Amino acid sequence: MNSVTVRVPAKVNLQLAVGPLRDDGYHDLVNVFHAVSIFDEVTATAETGMSVRVEGESADQVPEGDDNLAIQAALALARHAGRSYGVNLIIRKSIPVAGGMAGGSADAAAALVACNELWGLGLPMDDLLEIAADLGSDVPFALIGGTAVGTGRGERLTPLEVSGRFHWVFALADGGLSTATVYAECDRMREAIGEKVAWPRAGEPLLAALRDGDAKVLGAELTNDLQPAAVMLRRSLARTLDAGREYGALGSLVSGSGPTCAFLAESEAHAGELAASLKSAGVARDLITAYGPVPGPTVV
């Protein structure tokens, strides 16, 4: 096999509960991940060395050297296999860059799947998940897709039962937000008000809404502990979130560390209407409609 192409979805966090800061610098999280139909494609082609090229949406903002997470994934997989391999990776971006939708993690997951296939390793999912956990907190979920609860740093996953399909509108902002900066601002804001940080727990009404396919209840239960910090760092997000609620979204939140804002709609038609209203309001650089859950990386 000379070349393998893998399509991989973005994610939105339906609940992101951030616990106390740990000694290792991370936070204990409860993270309800939900994969949605915005996709990157990663093509892996056999080569003597390791290289990567990025095309598409905001490609100039993605590193193309050893800092690229997909290349790091390929290198980690080769080390795990105990052999020297080469690959050229071409990443075609549609997932927003630095937008809180785990585009870099998705590309890393796609690279693991593509290289595992290209190199004929035949490693099981458990091995890939072990490698993924060392690459980043969101990479394991990007490998499995669907909907799942992540605990620890987000890397310990329990798949969730979901009925039906949920429809979304994503409002993209100009520029990105650094995940580390948003977490640091969250810690600063909590310390400033003397907040006693509770141990994070998954919201039972939210999990029930997913099982029942109840979009109205799900919309009311969407939460993100990082949202106040993201809004503090990017004040324009408050106006975007307010506009979504004004135009009839069932629920709204900043996705992950932002700055993408996610709005839950009643139906596919409602999602289209909501996106049009938000576009007319001028509160986002661009609007994307999508649905979830969708599967994880798929060889195409």
CSV table of C-alpha atoms in Angstrom, one decimal:
chain,number,residue,atom,x,y,z
A,1,MET,CA,0.0,0.0,0.0
A,2,ASN,CA,1.5,3.3,-1.1
A,3,SER,CA,-1.0,5.8,0.4
A,4,VAL,CA,-3.8,6.0,2.9
A,5,THR,CA,-6.3,8.8,3.4
A,6,VAL,CA,-8.3,9.1,6.7
A,7,ARG,CA,-11.2,11.5,7.4
A,8,VAL,CA,-11.5,12.6,11.0
A,9,PRO,CA,-14.2,14.8,12.8
A,10,ALA,CA,-14.1,17.8,15.0
A,11,LYS,CA,-15.5,17.7,18.5
A,12,VAL,CA,-17.6,20.0,20.7
A,13,ASN,CA,-17.6,19.7,24.5
A,14,LEU,CA,-21.2,19.3,25.8
A,15,GLN,CA,-19.9,19.6,29.4
A,16,LEU,CA,-16.4,20.7,30.5
A,17,ALA,CA,-16.1,20.6,34.3
A,18,VAL,CA,-12.7,21.7,35.4
A,19,GLY,CA,-11.5,20.5,38.8
A,20,PRO,CA,-8.7,21.7,41.0
A,21,LEU,CA,-5.2,22.2,39.7
A,22,ARG,CA,-3.0,19.1,40.2
A,23,ASP,CA,0.6,18.8,41.2
A,24,ASP,CA,1.5,17.9,37.6
A,25,GLY,CA,0.1,21.1,36.3
A,26,TYR,CA,-3.0,19.6,34.8
A,27,HIS,CA,-6.6,19.7,36.1
A,28,ASP,CA,-8.9,16.8,36.8
A,29,LEU,CA,-11.7,17.1,34.2
A,30,VAL,CA,-15.1,15.7,33.4
A,31,ASN,CA,-15.4,16.2,29.7
A,32,VAL,CA,-18.4,15.1,27.7
A,33,PHE,CA,-17.0,14.9,24.1
A,34,HIS,CA,-19.3,14.9,21.0
A,35,ALA,CA,-17.9,14.3,17.5
A,36,VAL,CA,-19.5,16.5,14.8
A,37,SER,CA,-19.6,16.5,11.0
A,38,ILE,CA,-16.8,18.9,10.3
A,39,PHE,CA,-13.9,17.0,9.0
A,40,ASP,CA,-10.1,17.2,8.3
A,41,GLU,CA,-8.5,14.7,5.9
A,42,VAL,CA,-5.0,13.3,6.4
A,43,THR,CA,-3.2,11.4,3.6
A,44,ALA,CA,-0.2,9.4,4.5
A,45,THR,CA,2.2,8.4,1.7
A,46,ALA,CA,5.3,6.2,2.1
A,47,GLU,CA,8.5,8.2,2.1
A,48,THR,CA,12.1,7.8,3.4
A,49,GLY,CA,11.8,10.7,5.9
A,50,MET,CA,9.1,12.4,7.9
A,51,SER,CA,7.3,15.5,6.5
A,52,VAL,CA,4.0,17.3,6.6
A,53,ARG,CA,2.1,19.8,4.5
A,54,VAL,CA,-1.0,21.6,5.5
A,55,GLU,CA,-3.7,22.8,3.1
A,56,GLY,CA,-7.1,24.5,3.4
A,57,GLU,CA,-8.7,26.6,6.2
A,58,SER,CA,-6.1,28.7,8.1
A,59,ALA,CA,-3.3,26.3,6.9
A,60,ASP,CA,-0.7,29.1,7.5
A,61,GLN,CA,-1.5,28.9,11.2
A,62,VAL,CA,-0.5,25.2,11.5
A,63,PRO,CA,3.1,24.3,12.1
A,64,GLU,CA,4.7,22.1,9.4
A,65,GLY,CA,7.8,20.9,11.3
A,66,ASP,CA,8.3,18.7,14.4
A,67,ASP,CA,5.8,20.9,16.3
A,68,ASN,CA,3.0,19.5,14.2
A,69,LEU,CA,1.0,17.0,16.3
A,70,ALA,CA,0.3,14.7,13.4
A,71,ILE,CA,4.1,14.3,12.8
A,72,GLN,CA,4.5,13.7,16.5
A,73,ALA,CA,1.9,11.0,16.3
A,74,ALA,CA,3.7,9.3,13.4
A,75,LEU,CA,7.0,9.4,15.2
A,76,ALA,CA,5.4,8.0,18.4
A,77,LEU,CA,3.8,5.1,16.4
A,78,ALA,CA,7.1,4.2,14.8
A,79,ARG,CA,8.9,4.2,18.2
A,80,HIS,CA,6.1,2.0,19.6
A,81,ALA,CA,6.6,-0.4,16.7
A,82,GLY,CA,10.4,-0.4,17.3
A,83,ARG,CA,11.2,0.3,13.7
A,84,SER,CA,12.3,3.2,11.5
A,85,TYR,CA,9.5,4.3,9.1
A,86,GLY,CA,9.0,7.3,6.9
A,87,VAL,CA,5.9,9.1,5.8
A,88,ASN,CA,4.7,12.3,4.1
A,89,LEU,CA,1.5,13.6,5.7
A,90,ILE,CA,-0.8,16.0,3.8
A,91,ILE,CA,-3.4,17.6,6.1
A,92,ARG,CA,-6.5,19.2,4.5
A,93,LYS,CA,-8.1,21.5,7.1
A,94,SER,CA,-11.7,22.2,7.5
A,95,ILE,CA,-11.8,22.1,11.4
A,96,PRO,CA,-11.1,25.6,12.8
A,97,VAL,CA,-7.5,26.1,13.8
A,98,ALA,CA,-7.1,27.0,17.6
A,99,GLY,CA,-10.8,27.1,17.7
A,100,GLY,CA,-11.6,24.8,20.7
A,101,MET,CA,-12.7,21.9,18.4
A,102,ALA,CA,-9.6,19.7,18.7
A,103,GLY,CA,-8.4,20.0,15.1
A,104,GLY,CA,-4.8,19.3,16.0
A,105,SER,CA,-5.8,16.3,18.1
A,106,ALA,CA,-8.0,15.0,15.3
A,107,ASP,CA,-5.1,15.2,12.8
A,108,ALA,CA,-2.9,13.3,15.2
A,109,ALA,CA,-5.6,10.6,15.6
A,110,ALA,CA,-5.9,10.4,11.8
A,111,ALA,CA,-2.1,10.1,11.4
A,112,LEU,CA,-2.1,7.2,13.9
A,113,VAL,CA,-4.8,5.3,12.0
A,114,ALA,CA,-3.3,6.1,8.5
A,115,CYS,CA,0.3,5.1,9.5
A,116,ASN,CA,-0.9,2.0,11.3
A,117,GLU,CA,-2.6,1.0,8.0
A,118,LEU,CA,0.2,2.3,5.6
A,119,TRP,CA,3.0,0.5,7.5
A,120,GLY,CA,1.0,-2.7,7.9
A,121,LEU,CA,1.4,-2.7,11.7
A,122,GLY,CA,-2.1,-4.0,12.5
A,123,LEU,CA,-1.9,-2.5,16.0
A,124,PRO,CA,-5.2,-2.8,18.0
A,125,MET,CA,-7.2,0.2,19.2
A,126,ASP,CA,-5.9,-0.2,22.8
A,127,ASP,CA,-2.3,0.3,21.6
A,128,LEU,CA,-3.3,3.4,19.6
A,129,LEU,CA,-5.2,4.8,22.6
A,130,GLU,CA,-2.1,4.3,24.8
A,131,ILE,CA,0.0,6.3,22.3
A,132,ALA,CA,-2.7,8.9,21.9
A,133,ALA,CA,-2.9,9.6,25.6
A,134,ASP,CA,0.8,10.6,25.6
A,135,LEU,CA,0.2,13.0,22.7
A,136,GLY,CA,-2.5,15.0,24.3
A,137,SER,CA,-5.7,15.0,26.4
A,138,ASP,CA,-8.1,15.2,23.4
A,139,VAL,CA,-6.3,12.7,21.1
A,140,PRO,CA,-7.8,9.5,22.6
A,141,PHE,CA,-11.4,10.8,22.0
A,142,ALA,CA,-10.5,11.8,18.5
A,143,LEU,CA,-9.6,8.2,17.9
A,144,ILE,CA,-13.0,6.8,18.9
A,145,GLY,CA,-15.5,9.6,18.0
A,146,GLY,CA,-19.2,9.3,18.8
A,147,THR,CA,-20.0,10.7,22.3
A,148,ALA,CA,-18.0,9.9,25.4
A,149,VAL,CA,-17.2,11.0,28.9
A,150,GLY,CA,-13.5,11.7,29.5
A,151,THR,CA,-12.0,11.8,33.0
A,152,GLY,CA,-8.6,12.4,34.4
A,153,ARG,CA,-7.0,14.9,31.9
A,154,GLY,CA,-9.8,13.8,29.6
A,155,GLU,CA,-8.0,10.7,28.3
A,156,ARG,CA,-9.9,8.1,30.2
A,157,LEU,CA,-13.0,7.5,28.1
A,158,THR,CA,-16.4,5.9,28.6
A,159,PRO,CA,-18.6,5.8,25.5
A,160,LEU,CA,-22.1,7.1,26.0
A,161,GLU,CA,-25.4,5.9,24.6
A,162,VAL,CA,-27.0,8.5,22.4
A,163,SER,CA,-30.4,8.5,20.6
A,164,GLY,CA,-30.9,10.2,17.3
A,165,ARG,CA,-29.0,13.1,15.9
A,166,PHE,CA,-28.3,16.6,17.2
A,167,HIS,CA,-27.9,19.7,15.0
A,168,TRP,CA,-25.4,22.4,15.6
A,169,VAL,CA,-24.3,25.9,14.4
A,170,PHE,CA,-20.7,26.8,15.0
A,171,ALA,CA,-19.8,30.5,15.0
A,172,LEU,CA,-16.1,31.0,14.1
A,173,ALA,CA,-14.1,33.9,15.4
A,174,ASP,CA,-11.2,35.8,14.0
A,175,GLY,CA,-7.9,34.3,15.4
A,176,GLY,CA,-7.6,31.6,18.0
A,177,LEU,CA,-7.2,31.2,21.7
A,178,SER,CA,-4.4,29.3,23.4
A,179,THR,CA,-5.7,26.4,25.5
A,180,ALA,CA,-2.9,27.0,28.1
A,181,THR,CA,-3.8,30.7,28.3
A,182,VAL,CA,-7.5,30.0,28.8
A,183,TYR,CA,-6.8,27.5,31.6
A,184,ALA,CA,-4.4,29.9,33.3
A,185,GLU,CA,-7.1,32.7,33.1
A,186,CYS,CA,-9.6,30.2,34.6
A,187,ASP,CA,-7.2,29.6,37.5
A,188,ARG,CA,-6.6,33.3,38.0
A,189,MET,CA,-10.3,34.2,38.0
A,190,ARG,CA,-11.1,31.4,40.5
A,191,GLU,CA,-8.2,32.5,42.8
A,192,ALA,CA,-9.3,36.2,42.6
A,193,ILE,CA,-12.8,35.4,44.0
A,194,GLY,CA,-11.6,32.7,46.4
A,195,GLU,CA,-13.7,30.0,44.7
A,196,LYS,CA,-13.5,26.6,46.3
A,197,VAL,CA,-13.2,24.3,43.3
A,198,ALA,CA,-15.4,21.2,43.5
A,199,TRP,CA,-14.5,17.8,42.3
A,200,PRO,CA,-15.9,17.5,38.7
A,201,ARG,CA,-18.9,15.3,38.0
A,202,ALA,CA,-20.8,14.5,34.9
A,203,GLY,CA,-24.3,16.0,34.8
A,204,GLU,CA,-27.0,13.3,35.1
A,205,PRO,CA,-29.7,15.4,33.3
A,206,LEU,CA,-27.3,15.9,30.4
A,207,LEU,CA,-26.5,12.2,30.1
A,208,ALA,CA,-30.2,11.4,30.3
A,209,ALA,CA,-30.9,13.9,27.5
A,210,LEU,CA,-28.3,12.3,25.3
A,211,ARG,CA,-29.8,8.8,25.9
A,212,ASP,CA,-33.4,10.1,25.2
A,213,GLY,CA,-32.4,12.2,22.2
A,214,ASP,CA,-34.0,15.3,23.9
A,215,ALA,CA,-32.4,18.4,22.3
A,216,LYS,CA,-34.3,20.8,24.5
A,217,VAL,CA,-33.1,19.4,27.8
A,218,LEU,CA,-29.6,18.9,26.3
A,219,GLY,CA,-29.5,22.6,25.3
A,220,ALA,CA,-30.4,23.7,28.9
A,221,GLU,CA,-27.6,21.5,30.3
A,222,LEU,CA,-24.7,22.6,28.2
A,223,THR,CA,-21.9,23.9,30.5
A,224,ASN,CA,-18.2,24.8,30.1
A,225,ASP,CA,-16.2,25.9,33.1
A,226,LEU,CA,-13.6,27.5,30.8
A,227,GLN,CA,-16.3,29.8,29.2
A,228,PRO,CA,-15.9,32.7,31.6
A,229,ALA,CA,-12.1,32.7,31.0
A,230,ALA,CA,-12.5,32.6,27.2
A,231,VAL,CA,-15.0,35.4,27.3
A,232,MET,CA,-12.7,37.5,29.6
A,233,LEU,CA,-9.9,37.0,27.1
A,234,ARG,CA,-12.1,37.7,24.0
A,235,ARG,CA,-15.0,40.0,25.1
A,236,SER,CA,-16.7,39.8,21.7
A,237,LEU,CA,-17.7,36.2,22.5
A,238,ALA,CA,-20.3,37.5,25.0
A,239,ARG,CA,-22.1,39.3,22.1
A,240,THR,CA,-22.0,36.1,19.9
A,241,LEU,CA,-23.4,33.9,22.7
A,242,ASP,CA,-26.2,36.5,23.4
A,243,ALA,CA,-27.1,36.6,19.7
A,244,GLY,CA,-27.5,32.9,19.5
A,245,ARG,CA,-29.9,32.8,22.4
A,246,GLU,CA,-31.8,35.8,21.0
A,247,TYR,CA,-32.3,34.0,17.7
A,248,GLY,CA,-33.7,30.9,19.3
A,249,ALA,CA,-30.8,28.4,20.0
A,250,LEU,CA,-31.8,25.7,22.4
A,251,GLY,CA,-28.5,26.1,24.2
A,252,SER,CA,-25.1,27.8,23.6
A,253,LEU,CA,-21.6,27.6,24.9
A,254,VAL,CA,-18.0,28.2,24.0
A,255,SER,CA,-16.5,25.0,22.6
A,256,GLY,CA,-13.6,23.8,24.7
A,257,SER,CA,-11.1,26.6,25.2
A,258,GLY,CA,-12.7,28.7,22.4
A,259,PRO,CA,-13.1,30.9,20.7
A,260,THR,CA,-15.6,28.9,18.6
A,261,CYS,CA,-19.2,29.3,19.9
A,262,ALA,CA,-21.6,26.3,19.6
A,263,PHE,CA,-25.4,26.6,19.3
A,264,LEU,CA,-27.8,23.7,19.6
A,265,ALA,CA,-30.7,23.8,17.2
A,266,GLU,CA,-34.1,22.0,17.1
A,267,SER,CA,-33.6,20.5,13.7
A,268,GLU,CA,-31.5,20.7,10.5
A,269,ALA,CA,-33.8,23.4,9.1
A,270,HIS,CA,-33.6,25.4,12.4
A,271,ALA,CA,-29.8,25.2,12.2
A,272,GLY,CA,-29.9,26.7,8.8
A,273,GLU,CA,-32.2,29.5,9.9
A,274,LEU,CA,-30.1,30.2,13.0
A,275,ALA,CA,-26.9,30.3,11.0
A,276,ALA,CA,-28.4,32.8,8.6
A,277,SER,CA,-29.6,35.0,11.4
A,278,LEU,CA,-26.2,35.0,13.1
A,279,LYS,CA,-24.5,35.8,9.8
A,280,SER,CA,-26.8,38.8,9.3
A,281,ALA,CA,-26.0,39.9,12.8
A,282,GLY,CA,-22.3,40.0,12.0
A,283,VAL,CA,-21.2,38.4,15.2
A,284,ALA,CA,-18.9,35.8,13.7
A,285,ARG,CA,-16.2,35.5,11.0
A,286,ASP,CA,-18.1,32.5,9.5
A,287,LEU,CA,-20.9,30.1,10.4
A,288,ILE,CA,-20.9,26.3,9.9
A,289,THR,CA,-23.8,23.9,10.4
A,290,ALA,CA,-23.1,20.3,11.4
A,291,TYR,CA,-24.6,17.3,13.2
A,292,GLY,CA,-23.5,14.7,15.7
A,293,PRO,CA,-22.6,12.3,16.9
A,294,VAL,CA,-20.4,10.9,14.0
A,295,PRO,CA,-17.8,8.1,14.1
A,296,GLY,CA,-14.1,8.7,14.6
A,297,PRO,CA,-11.4,8.3,12.0
A,298,THR,CA,-12.5,6.6,8.8
A,299,VAL,CA,-10.3,5.3,6.0
A,300,VAL,CA,-11.6,6.7,2.7
